[in-house]
Structure formats: structure tokens, C-alpha cells
Coordinates of C-alpha atoms and ligand atoms in Angstrom, one line a residue:
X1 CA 0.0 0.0 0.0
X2 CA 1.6 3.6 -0.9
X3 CA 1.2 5.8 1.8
X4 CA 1.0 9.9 2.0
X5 CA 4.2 11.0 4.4
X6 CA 3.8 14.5 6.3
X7 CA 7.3 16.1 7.8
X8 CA 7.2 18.6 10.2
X9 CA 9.0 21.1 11.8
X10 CA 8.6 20.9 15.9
X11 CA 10.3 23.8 17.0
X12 CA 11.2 27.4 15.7
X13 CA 12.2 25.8 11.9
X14 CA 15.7 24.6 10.7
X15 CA 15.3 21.5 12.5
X16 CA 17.1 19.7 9.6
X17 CA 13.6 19.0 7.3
X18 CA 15.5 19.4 4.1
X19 CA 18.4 16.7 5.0
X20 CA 15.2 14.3 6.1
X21 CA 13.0 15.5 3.0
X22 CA 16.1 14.2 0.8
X23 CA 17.0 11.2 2.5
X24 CA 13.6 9.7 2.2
X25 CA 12.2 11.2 -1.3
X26 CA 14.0 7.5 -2.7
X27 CA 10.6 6.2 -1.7
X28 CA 8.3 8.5 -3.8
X29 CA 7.1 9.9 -6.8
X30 CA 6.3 13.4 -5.6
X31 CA 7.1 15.7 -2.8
X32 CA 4.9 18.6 -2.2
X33 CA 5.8 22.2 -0.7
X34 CA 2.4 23.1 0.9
X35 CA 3.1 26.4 2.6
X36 CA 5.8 29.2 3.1
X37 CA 7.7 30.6 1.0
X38 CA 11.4 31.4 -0.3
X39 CA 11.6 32.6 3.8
X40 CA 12.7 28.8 4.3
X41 CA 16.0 27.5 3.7
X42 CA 16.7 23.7 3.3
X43 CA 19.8 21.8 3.0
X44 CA 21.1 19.0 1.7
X45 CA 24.4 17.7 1.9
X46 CA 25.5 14.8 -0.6
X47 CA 29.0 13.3 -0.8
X48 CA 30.3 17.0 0.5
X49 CA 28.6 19.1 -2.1
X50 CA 26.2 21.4 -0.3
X51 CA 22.6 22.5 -2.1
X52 CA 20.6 25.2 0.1
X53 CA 16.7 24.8 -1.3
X54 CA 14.3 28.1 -0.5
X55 CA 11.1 27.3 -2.6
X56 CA 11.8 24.4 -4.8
X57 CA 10.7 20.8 -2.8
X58 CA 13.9 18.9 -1.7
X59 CA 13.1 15.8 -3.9
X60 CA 14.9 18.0 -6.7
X61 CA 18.3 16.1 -6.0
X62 CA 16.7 12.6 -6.8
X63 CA 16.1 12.6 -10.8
X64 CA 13.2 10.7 -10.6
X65 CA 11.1 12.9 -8.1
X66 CA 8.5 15.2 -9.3
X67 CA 8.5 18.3 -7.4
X68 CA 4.9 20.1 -7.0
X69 CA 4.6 23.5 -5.5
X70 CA 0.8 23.4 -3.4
X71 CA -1.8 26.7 -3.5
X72 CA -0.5 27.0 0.0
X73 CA 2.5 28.5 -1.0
X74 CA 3.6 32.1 -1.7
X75 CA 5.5 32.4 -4.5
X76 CA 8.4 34.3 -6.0
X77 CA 9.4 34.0 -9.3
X78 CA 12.1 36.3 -8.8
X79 CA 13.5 33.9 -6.5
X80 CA 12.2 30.8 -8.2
X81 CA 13.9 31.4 -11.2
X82 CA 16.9 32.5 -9.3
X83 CA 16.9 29.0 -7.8
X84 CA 16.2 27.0 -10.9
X85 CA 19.3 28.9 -12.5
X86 CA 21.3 27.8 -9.7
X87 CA 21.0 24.8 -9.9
X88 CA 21.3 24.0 -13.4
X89 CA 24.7 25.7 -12.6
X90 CA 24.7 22.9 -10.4
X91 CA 24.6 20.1 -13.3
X92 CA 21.1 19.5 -11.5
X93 CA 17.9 18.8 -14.4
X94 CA 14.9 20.4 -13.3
X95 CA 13.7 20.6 -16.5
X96 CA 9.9 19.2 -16.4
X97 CA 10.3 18.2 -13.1
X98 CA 8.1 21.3 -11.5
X99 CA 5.1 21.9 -11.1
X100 CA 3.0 24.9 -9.5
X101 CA -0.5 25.4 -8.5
X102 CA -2.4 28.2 -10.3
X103 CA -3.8 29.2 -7.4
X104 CA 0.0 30.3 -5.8
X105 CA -0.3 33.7 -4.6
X106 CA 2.4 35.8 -6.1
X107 CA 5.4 37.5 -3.5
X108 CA 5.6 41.1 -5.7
X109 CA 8.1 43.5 -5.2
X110 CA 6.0 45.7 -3.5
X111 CA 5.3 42.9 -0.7
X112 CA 9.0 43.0 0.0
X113 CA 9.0 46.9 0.2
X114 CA 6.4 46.7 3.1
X115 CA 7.3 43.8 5.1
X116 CA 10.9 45.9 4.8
X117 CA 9.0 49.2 6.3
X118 CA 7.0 47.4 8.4
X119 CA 10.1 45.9 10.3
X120 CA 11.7 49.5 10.7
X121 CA 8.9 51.2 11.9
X122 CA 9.0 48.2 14.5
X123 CA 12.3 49.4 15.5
X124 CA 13.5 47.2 18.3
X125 CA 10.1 45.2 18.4
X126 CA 10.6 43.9 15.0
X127 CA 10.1 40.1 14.2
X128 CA 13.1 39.9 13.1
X129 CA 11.5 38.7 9.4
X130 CA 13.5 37.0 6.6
X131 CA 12.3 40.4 4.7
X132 CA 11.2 38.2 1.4
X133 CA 7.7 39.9 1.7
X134 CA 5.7 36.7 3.3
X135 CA 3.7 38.4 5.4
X136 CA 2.3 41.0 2.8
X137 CA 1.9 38.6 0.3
X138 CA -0.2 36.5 2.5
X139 CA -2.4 39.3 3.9
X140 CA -3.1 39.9 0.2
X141 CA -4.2 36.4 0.7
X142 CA -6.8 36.8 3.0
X143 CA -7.6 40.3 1.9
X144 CA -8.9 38.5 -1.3
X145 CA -6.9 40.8 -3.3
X146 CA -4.0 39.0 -4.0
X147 CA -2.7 38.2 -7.6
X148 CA -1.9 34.3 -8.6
X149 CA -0.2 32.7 -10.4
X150 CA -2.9 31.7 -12.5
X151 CA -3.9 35.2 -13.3
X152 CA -0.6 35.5 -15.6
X153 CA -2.3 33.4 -18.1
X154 CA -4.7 36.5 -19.0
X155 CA -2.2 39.5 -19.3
X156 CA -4.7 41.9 -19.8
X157 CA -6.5 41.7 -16.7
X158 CA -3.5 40.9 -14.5
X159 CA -2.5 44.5 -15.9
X160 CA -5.9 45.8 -14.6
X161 CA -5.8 43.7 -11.6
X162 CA -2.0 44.6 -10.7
X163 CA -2.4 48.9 -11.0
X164 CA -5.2 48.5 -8.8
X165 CA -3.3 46.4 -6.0
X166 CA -0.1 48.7 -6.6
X167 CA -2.2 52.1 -6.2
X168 CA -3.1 50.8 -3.0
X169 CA -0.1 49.5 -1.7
X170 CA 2.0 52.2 -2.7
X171 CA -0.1 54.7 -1.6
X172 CA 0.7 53.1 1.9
X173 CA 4.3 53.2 1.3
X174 CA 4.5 56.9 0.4
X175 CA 2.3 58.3 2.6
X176 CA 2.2 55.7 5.9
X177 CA 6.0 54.3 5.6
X178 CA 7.0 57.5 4.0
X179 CA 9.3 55.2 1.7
X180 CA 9.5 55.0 -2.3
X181 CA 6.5 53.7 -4.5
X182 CA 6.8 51.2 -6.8
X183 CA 7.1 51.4 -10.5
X184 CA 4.2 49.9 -11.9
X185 CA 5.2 50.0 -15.3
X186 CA 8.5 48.3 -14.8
X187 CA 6.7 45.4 -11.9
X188 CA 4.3 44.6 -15.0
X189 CA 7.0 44.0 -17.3
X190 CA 9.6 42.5 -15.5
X191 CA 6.4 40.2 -14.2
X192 CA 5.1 39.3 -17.4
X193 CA 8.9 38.8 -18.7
X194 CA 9.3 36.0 -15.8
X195 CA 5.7 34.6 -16.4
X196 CA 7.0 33.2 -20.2
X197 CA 9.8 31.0 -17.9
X198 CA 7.0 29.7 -15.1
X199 CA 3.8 29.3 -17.1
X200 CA 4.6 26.4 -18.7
X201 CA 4.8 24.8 -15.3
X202 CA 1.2 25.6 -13.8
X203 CA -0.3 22.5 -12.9
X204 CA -3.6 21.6 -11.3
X205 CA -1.6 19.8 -8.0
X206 CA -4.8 19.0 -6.3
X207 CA -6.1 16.6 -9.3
X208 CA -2.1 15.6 -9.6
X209 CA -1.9 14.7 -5.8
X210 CA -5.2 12.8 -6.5
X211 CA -4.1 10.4 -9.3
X212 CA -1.1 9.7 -7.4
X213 CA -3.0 8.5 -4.8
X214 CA -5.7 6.5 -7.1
X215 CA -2.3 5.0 -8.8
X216 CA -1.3 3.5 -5.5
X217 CA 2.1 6.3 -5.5
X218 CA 3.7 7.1 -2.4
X219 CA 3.9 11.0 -1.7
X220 CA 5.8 13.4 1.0
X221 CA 5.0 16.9 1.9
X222 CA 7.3 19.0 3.1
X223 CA 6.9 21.4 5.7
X224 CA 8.6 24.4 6.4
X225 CA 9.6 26.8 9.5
X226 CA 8.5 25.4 12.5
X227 CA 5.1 24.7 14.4
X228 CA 6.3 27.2 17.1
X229 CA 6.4 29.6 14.1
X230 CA 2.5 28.7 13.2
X231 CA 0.4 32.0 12.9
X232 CA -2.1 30.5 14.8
X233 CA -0.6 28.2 17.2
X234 CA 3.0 29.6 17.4
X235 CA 4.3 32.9 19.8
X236 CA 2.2 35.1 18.1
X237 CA 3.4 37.8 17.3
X238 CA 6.8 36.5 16.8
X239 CA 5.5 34.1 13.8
X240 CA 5.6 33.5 9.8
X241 CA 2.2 34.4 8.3
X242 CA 1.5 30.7 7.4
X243 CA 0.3 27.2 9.3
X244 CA 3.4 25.4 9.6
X245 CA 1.5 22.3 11.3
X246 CA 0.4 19.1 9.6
X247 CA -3.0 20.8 8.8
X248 CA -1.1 22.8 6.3
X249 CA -0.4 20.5 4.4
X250 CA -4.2 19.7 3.6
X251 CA -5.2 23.1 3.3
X252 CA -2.0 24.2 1.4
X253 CA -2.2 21.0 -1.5
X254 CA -5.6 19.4 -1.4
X255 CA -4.9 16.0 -0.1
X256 CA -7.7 15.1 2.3
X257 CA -7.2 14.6 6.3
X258 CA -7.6 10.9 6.4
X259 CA -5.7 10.7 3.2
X260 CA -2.3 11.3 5.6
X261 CA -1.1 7.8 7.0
X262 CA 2.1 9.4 9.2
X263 CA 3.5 12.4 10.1
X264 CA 7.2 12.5 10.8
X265 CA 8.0 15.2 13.3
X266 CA 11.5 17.0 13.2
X267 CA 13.3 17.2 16.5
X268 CA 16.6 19.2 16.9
X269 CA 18.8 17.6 20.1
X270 CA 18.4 21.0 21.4
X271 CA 16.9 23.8 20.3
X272 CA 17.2 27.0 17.9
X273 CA 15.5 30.3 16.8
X274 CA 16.6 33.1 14.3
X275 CA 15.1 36.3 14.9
X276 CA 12.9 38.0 17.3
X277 CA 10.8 36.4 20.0
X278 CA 10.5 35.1 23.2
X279 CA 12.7 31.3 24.0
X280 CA 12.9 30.5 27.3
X281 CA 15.8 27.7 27.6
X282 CA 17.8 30.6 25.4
X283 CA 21.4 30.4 26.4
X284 CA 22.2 33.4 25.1
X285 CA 25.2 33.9 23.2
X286 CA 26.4 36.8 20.9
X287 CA 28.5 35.9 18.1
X288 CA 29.4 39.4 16.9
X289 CA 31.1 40.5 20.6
X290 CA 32.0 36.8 21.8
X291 CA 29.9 37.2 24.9
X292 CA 27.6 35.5 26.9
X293 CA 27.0 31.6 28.0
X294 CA 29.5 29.0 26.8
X295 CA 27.4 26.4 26.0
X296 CA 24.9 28.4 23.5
X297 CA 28.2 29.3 22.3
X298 CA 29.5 25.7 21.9
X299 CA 25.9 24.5 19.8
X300 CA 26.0 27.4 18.1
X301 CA 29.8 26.8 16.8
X302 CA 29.8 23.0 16.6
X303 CA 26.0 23.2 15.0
X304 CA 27.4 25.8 12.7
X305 CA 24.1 27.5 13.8
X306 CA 23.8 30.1 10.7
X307 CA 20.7 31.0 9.1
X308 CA 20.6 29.2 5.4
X309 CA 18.1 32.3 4.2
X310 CA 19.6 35.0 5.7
X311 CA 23.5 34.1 7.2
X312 CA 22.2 35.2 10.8
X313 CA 23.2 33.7 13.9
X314 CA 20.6 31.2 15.2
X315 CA 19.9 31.5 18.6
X316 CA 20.5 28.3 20.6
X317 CA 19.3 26.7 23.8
X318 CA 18.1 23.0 25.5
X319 CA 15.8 21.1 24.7
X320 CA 11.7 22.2 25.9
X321 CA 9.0 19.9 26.4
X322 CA 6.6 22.1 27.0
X323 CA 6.7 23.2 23.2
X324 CA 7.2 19.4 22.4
X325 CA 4.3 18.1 24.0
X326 CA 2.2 20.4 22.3
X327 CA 3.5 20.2 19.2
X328 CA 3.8 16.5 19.1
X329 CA -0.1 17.0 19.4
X330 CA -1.3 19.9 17.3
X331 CA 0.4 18.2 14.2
X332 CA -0.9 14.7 15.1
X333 CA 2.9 13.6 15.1
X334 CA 3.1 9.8 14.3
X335 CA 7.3 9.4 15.0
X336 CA 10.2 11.3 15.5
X337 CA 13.1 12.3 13.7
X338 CA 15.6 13.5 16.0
X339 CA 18.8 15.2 14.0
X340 CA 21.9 17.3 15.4
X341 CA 22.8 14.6 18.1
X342 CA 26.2 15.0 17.1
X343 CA 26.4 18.5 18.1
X344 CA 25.8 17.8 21.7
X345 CA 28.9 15.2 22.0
X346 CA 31.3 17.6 24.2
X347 CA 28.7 18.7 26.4
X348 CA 29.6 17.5 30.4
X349 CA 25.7 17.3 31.0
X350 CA 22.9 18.1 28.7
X351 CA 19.5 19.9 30.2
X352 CA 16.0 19.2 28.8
X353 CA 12.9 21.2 30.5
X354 CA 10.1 19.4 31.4
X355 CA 8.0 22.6 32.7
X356 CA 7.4 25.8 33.3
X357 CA 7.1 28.4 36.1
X358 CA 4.8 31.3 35.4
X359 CA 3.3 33.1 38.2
X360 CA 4.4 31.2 41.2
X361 CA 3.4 28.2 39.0
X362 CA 4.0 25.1 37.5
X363 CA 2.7 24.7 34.2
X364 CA 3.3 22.3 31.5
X365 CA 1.1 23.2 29.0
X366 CA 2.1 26.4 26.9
X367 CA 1.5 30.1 27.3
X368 CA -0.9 31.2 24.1
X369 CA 1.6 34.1 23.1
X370 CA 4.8 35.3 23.1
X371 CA 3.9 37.4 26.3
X372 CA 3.2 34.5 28.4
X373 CA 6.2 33.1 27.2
X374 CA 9.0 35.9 27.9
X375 CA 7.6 35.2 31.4
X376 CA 7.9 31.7 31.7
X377 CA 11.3 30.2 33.5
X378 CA 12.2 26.8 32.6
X379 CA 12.5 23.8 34.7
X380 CA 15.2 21.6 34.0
X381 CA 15.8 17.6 34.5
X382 CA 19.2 17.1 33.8
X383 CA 21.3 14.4 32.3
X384 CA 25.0 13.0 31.7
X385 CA 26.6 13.9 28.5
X386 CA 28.3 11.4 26.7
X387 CA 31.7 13.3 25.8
X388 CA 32.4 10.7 22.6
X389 CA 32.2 11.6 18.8
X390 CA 28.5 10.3 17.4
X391 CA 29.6 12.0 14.2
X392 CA 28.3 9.4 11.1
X393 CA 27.4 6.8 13.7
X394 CA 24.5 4.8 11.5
X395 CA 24.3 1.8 14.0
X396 CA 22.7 2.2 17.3
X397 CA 24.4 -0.2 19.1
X398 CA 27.5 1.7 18.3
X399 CA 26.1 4.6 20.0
X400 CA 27.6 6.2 23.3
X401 CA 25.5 5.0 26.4
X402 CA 24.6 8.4 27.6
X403 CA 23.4 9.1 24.4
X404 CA 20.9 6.2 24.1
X405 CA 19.5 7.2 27.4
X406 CA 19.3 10.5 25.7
X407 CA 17.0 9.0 23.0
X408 CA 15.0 6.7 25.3
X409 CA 14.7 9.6 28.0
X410 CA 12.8 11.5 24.8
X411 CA 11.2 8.8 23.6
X412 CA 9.8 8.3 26.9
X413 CA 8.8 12.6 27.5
X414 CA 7.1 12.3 23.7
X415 CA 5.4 9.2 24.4
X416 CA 6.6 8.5 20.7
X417 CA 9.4 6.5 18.8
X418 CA 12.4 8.2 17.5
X419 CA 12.2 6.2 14.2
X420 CA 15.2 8.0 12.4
X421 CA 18.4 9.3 13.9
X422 CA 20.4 11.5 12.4
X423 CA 24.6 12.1 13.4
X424 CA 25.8 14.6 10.4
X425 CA 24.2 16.8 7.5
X426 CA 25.4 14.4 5.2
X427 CA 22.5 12.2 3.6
X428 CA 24.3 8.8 4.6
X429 CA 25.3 10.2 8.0
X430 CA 21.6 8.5 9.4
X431 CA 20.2 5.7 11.1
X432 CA 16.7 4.5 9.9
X433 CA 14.8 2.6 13.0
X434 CA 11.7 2.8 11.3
X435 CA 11.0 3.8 8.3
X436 CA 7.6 6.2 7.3
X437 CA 6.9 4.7 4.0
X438 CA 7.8 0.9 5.5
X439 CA 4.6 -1.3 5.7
Ligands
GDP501 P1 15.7 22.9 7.7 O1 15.3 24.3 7.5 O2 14.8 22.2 8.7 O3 15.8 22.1 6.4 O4 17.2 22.9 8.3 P2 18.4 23.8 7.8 O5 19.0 23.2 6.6 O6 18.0 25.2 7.8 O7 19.4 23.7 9.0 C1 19.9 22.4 9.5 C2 21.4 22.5 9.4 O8 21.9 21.4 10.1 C3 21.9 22.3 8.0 O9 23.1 23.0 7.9 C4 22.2 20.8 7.8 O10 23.2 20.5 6.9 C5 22.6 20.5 9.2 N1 22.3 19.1 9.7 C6 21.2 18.4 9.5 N2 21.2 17.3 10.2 C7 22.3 17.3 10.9 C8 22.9 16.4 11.9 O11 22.4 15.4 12.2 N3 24.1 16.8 12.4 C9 24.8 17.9 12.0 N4 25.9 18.2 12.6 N5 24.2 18.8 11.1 C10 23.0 18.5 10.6
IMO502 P1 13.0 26.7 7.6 O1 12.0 26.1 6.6 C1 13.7 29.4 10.8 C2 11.3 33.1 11.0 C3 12.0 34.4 10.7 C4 11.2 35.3 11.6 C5 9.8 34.8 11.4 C6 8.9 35.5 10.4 O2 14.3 26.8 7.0 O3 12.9 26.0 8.9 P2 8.9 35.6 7.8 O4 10.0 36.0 6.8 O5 8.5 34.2 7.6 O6 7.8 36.5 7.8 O7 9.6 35.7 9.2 O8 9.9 33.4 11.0 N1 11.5 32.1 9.9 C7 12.3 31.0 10.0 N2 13.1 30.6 11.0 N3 13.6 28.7 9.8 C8 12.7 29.0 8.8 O9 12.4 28.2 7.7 C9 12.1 30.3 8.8 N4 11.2 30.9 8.0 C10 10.8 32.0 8.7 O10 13.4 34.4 11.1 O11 11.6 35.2 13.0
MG503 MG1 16.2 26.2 7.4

């Protein structure tokens, strides 16, 4: 039986999805992106050559795999393109192998403009964006005024449609942001010059993901960010603008919800966040003045804990359960994928939180926005590291004792298997207890 595979982010994104996505995609026809945009950054690594995905679905590396892009997805072509040219640089062939929903909404250059003025008039309460224009395009979205990709096919009225959206958009940046308009004449053309390159590849997805299901085809969708990142159920305000949990990936692509047989949920040996926002097992480090606690500073370094979108510093911290828990549950999480254990190898003991304090109180369930959690303090269980190398280990009985403890001790917080282990970014550097698309 050919089964429908979900992977999620758990935590605040870059949990290693893309390595996972790659590793796996030797199982399947198609992989779907289903939300987010060229805000995420996925990366493979493959016999030391390094390929950092933003928008295209990481099945693009296995010439066999058909890559769709879902509805729920904002797209660039600006940065599409920009990707497809880099990796036919690459000696990859995309050619035919991508496929986008009509119903895409487009990321314009005027989206970029505002989320750009929206973060400086935020000044020091700014969300610390990826400033690709994710949030405007979605509230375009929702504001039911947003152009899509489908509406290139018609030139004419995309014209029509496109001064209208720009008059009011720009009118926002002059006089609100006090910031420069937007040519209109020169978005329209360079938009309609990219639209001869992308047309070709709009694709009904939703009948696609269909057939591939009445042929009995095994498909994965792709997440990206995090769950913590979730608009809805993430630390509002310090979010992306899309639903980063499972449901996504039903809304964003059309599969249906008992069309999903297992959702593989991506867990990072410890944690990390890039940009603003509350964390509360943050050990804070600062990369640019060499200051602050030694061992954010050690994951950080060993991690190589550098944004893959935007080069920033990622900060680190240990492990929470209180975020697990939850997220285990809000995205129905069937096993768990627990990556970076290798980065935790020198540590003397390693910390995981099992609650919180707010108040004068023990919670472990978690605050509903980022207000309740820049209050919370973390309570810690602690544990023996294992001070050994678990680089490439692919065996388990090879592994460090410490470190299976490690594994069982999350196994048994989750109430879940960790079914795949990973000990390296490289593709070959990971153990496979159990895997999704096995019988
Ligand atoms: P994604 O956004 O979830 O796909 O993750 P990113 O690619 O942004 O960040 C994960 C980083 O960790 C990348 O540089 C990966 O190459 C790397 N990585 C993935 N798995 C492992 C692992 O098990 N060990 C180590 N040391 N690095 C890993
Ligand atoms: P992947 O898929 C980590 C963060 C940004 C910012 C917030 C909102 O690689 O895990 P946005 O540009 O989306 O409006 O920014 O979300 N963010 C990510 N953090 N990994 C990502 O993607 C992210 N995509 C967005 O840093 O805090
Ligand atoms: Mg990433």
C-alpha cells in the first residue's frame, strides 16, 4: 500500500527538514511544498557538495522525483527562477520536473517593500522577518486581493488587476512608511517577462496529488519553519504568516485529512531560533562580541548554527518539552526524527525542560503568546553527556551510552518513537529505525 508521508518542523524551523525530505524522497514519486515561501532554507548535503533549497521541494536532487509546488505556498518568481538557475549551474535537471499550483499567490516586489517598512517602523520590536515579503503577500491572501499565479495566463486583466493592488499598496508606502512607491510599469513588465519561464509549469496539483494517490504512488510533503512559528498556534506575534502544522499541508495541497497515514515530526537535540521572540531555555550567546553563556556558544559553533536564508546567527538553547508536548499534538505527530545529536557530543551534562514556572506556577502546558512566554522560567531535568564523537554513527548499538539514554529519556517525555536518527548533515550520515513509507 503507498502511503501519504507529512514532515514537520517541531520547533522554531531549521530543524534539519530538508536533509530528512532528501533522505527519504528515494521512496516516492512526488514531494509537495504546501506552505511558506522562499523565507525557508533547506539543506542538503551529498558526498560534500552542499545544495541550500528556498522554494523548490527537496526531492529536486533525486532525478526521478516530481517536485509540485501546493496553493499554499507564496510564490516568487524572482527567487524561483533565481533557484532553478542555480541549480542548473549545479549540473542539477529540473527541467519538467516542477510543477505549481495556479492558485500560488504571487510574493511582488512591493510585498518585500512593506514587510521591509513594516520591520523598521518596529524598530526594536521587530520580528526579526526574513524580509522576502511573506507576510504582505499572505495578507493579500486573505484580503482577497492578491494576484496568482494563475492570473498571468490573462495578461490583460493581471494589468488591470495589478495597477489596482499597486495604487493601493503604494499609496501606503509613500504616505504611511513614507518610503519609495513602486514602479508599476516596470513590476508589470519584468512580471510578465518572468511569467513566459513559469507558465509552462502551472499544474492543477490537487487533481495531480489525487491520481497519485488512485495509482497507488507514495507521496511526501514538506513542511517548512517550525510549528512554534505557526500563525495560529506559534508565539504570536513573533510568527511567519502561514500554518506550519500538519494541517497545512491539507489546506496548502488538497490531499484530504484521512488521506495522511504518518506524520514524521522533526526534533533538533536541542533547540534553535533566528530572529525575534521570546525562547525560554535561550542560552544566550552573541556571536558578533563573543559574549555570553559557553554552552549556547558551543551549539552554536559545533551546529554551525547560521541562518541558510539570511547568514544570521541562530539562537541556541536546550531542549523544551513544554513546546514538544504540544507540538507533538497539534500536528498529530506519528514518530520522531531526532537530528543534530552529534552537536551535543562535548557537552559535560545536557539539560532538557520538562516545565514551566509562570506566576508562582508550574505549568506544562504552553502560554498562548509570546507574552506568556517571555515570562515563563524553565524547569530543568538534567542528564550525563556522553563526551564521545557520534559524528556518522549509523548503527545504534554503536552509539555512546549516555546518548541512548538520551534517546529513550525522549522517547519516553514524547510518548513517541524516534524512528530516524540522524549524526551529520550528510545524507548517509543516518540511522533508519523505522521507516515512514515501510509497511
Ligand atoms: P531545515 O530548514 O529544517 O531544512 O534545516 P536547515 O537546513 O536550515 O538547518 C539544518 C542544518 O543542520 C543544515 O546546515 C544541515 O546540513 C545540518 N544538519 C542536518 N542534520 C544534521 C545532523 O544530524 N548533524 C549535524 N551536525 N548537522 C546536521
Ligand atoms: P525553515 O523552513 C527558521 C522566521 C524568521 C522570523 C519569522 C517571520 O528553513 O525551517 P517571515 O519572513 O516568515 O515573515 O519571518 O519566522 N522564519 C524562520 N526561522 N527557519 C525558517 O524556515 C524560517 N522561516 C521564517 O526568522 O523570525
Ligand atoms: Mg532552514
Amino acid at each position: 500500500m503507498a502511503k501519504n508521508v507529512v514532515i514537520i518542523g517541531t520547533q522554531w524551523g531549521d530543524e534539519g527538514k530538508g536533509k530528512v525530505v532528501d533522505l527519504i524522497t528515494d521512496k516516492v514519486v512526488s514531494v509537495v511544498r504546501f506552505q511558506g515561501g522562499h523565507n525557508a532554507g533547506h539543506t542538503l548535503v551529498i558526498a560534500g557538495k552542499k545544495t541550500v533549497l528556498h522554494l523548490i521541494p527537496s526531492g529536486i536532487l533525486r532525478e526521478k522525483v516530481q517536485c509540485l509546488i501546493g496553493h499554499g505556498v507564496v510564490l516568487s518568481m524572482a527567487a524561483l527562477l533565481k533557484e532553478l538557475g542555480e541549480l542548473k549551474a549545479a549540473g542539477v535537471n529540473t527541467a519538467g520536473r516542477l510543477r505549481i499550483s495556479p492558485a500560488c499567490p504571487l510574493i511582488m516586489p512591493y510585498h518585500i517593500a512593506l514587510d521591509n517598512a513594516r520591520e523598521a517602523r518596529r524598530g526594536k520590536a521587530a520580528i526579526g522577518t526574513t524580509g522576502n515579503g511573506i507576510g504582505p503577500a499572505y495578507e493579500d491572501k486573505i484580503a482577497r486581493r492578491g494576484l496568482r499565479i494563475g492570473d498571468l495566463l490573462d495578461e490583460k486583466t493581471f494589468a488591470e488587476k495589478l495597477f489596482e493592488v499597486m495604487e493601493y499598496h503604494n499609496f501606503a508606502l509613500e504616505n504611511y512608511y513614507k518610503t519609495k512607491p513602486i514602479n508599476y510599469q516596470q513590476t508589470l513588465a519584468t512580471t510578465l517577462e518572468q511569467a513566459e519561464i513559469v507558465k509552462p509549469m502551472i499544474t492543477d496539483i490537487t487533481q495531480q496529488i489525487h491520481q497519485h494517490i488512485s495509482n497507488n504512488e507514495n507521496i511526501l510533503f514538506e513542511g517548512a519553519q517550525g510549528a512554534l512559528l505557526d500563525i495560529d498556534q506559534g508565539t504570536y506575534p513573533f510568527v511567519t504568516s502561514s500554518n506550519t502544522t500538519s494541517g497545512g499541508a491539507v489546506t496548502g495541497s488538497g490531499v484530504g485529512v484521512t488521506d495522511i497515514d504518518y506524520v514524521l515530526g522533526i526534533v533538533k537535540a536541542y533547540t534553535t531560533r533566528v530572529g525575534g521572540g521570546p525562547f525560554p531555555t535561550e542560552l544566550k550567546y552573541d556571536v558578533a562580541s563573543d559574549s555570553g553563556d559557553e554552552i549556547g556558544k558551543e551549539l552554536g559553533t559545533v551546529g554551525q548554527e547560521f541562518g541558510a536564508t539570511t547568514g544570521r546567527q541562530r539562537r541556541c538553547g536546550w531542549l523544551d518539552f513544554v513546546t514538544l508536548r504540544r507540538s507533538f499534538k497539534i500536528n498529530a505527530v506519528s514518530g520522531i526524527c531526532l537530528t543534530k545529536l552529534d552537536v551535543l557530543d562535548g557537552l559535560k551534562t545536557i539539560k532538557i525542560c520538562v516545565a514551566y514556572e509562570l506566576n508562582s506556577k508550574q505549568i506544562t502546558e504552553p502560554p498562548f503568546d509570546a507574552k506568556g512566554y517571555a515570562a515563563a522560567q524553565p524547569i530543568y531535568i538534567e542528564m550525563p553527556g556522553w563526551q564521545a564523537s557520534t559524528v556518522g554513527i549509523t548503527n545504534f548499538d554503536s552509539l555512546p551510552i549516555p546518548a541512548k539514554n538520551y534517546i529513550q529519556k525522549i522517547e519516553e517525555l514524547s510518548n513517541l518513537p524516534v524512528d530516524i536518527l540522524s549524526t551529520g548533515p550528510e545524507r548517509d550520515e543516518t540511522l533508519i529505525l523505522n521507516h515512514p513509507f515501510s509497511e
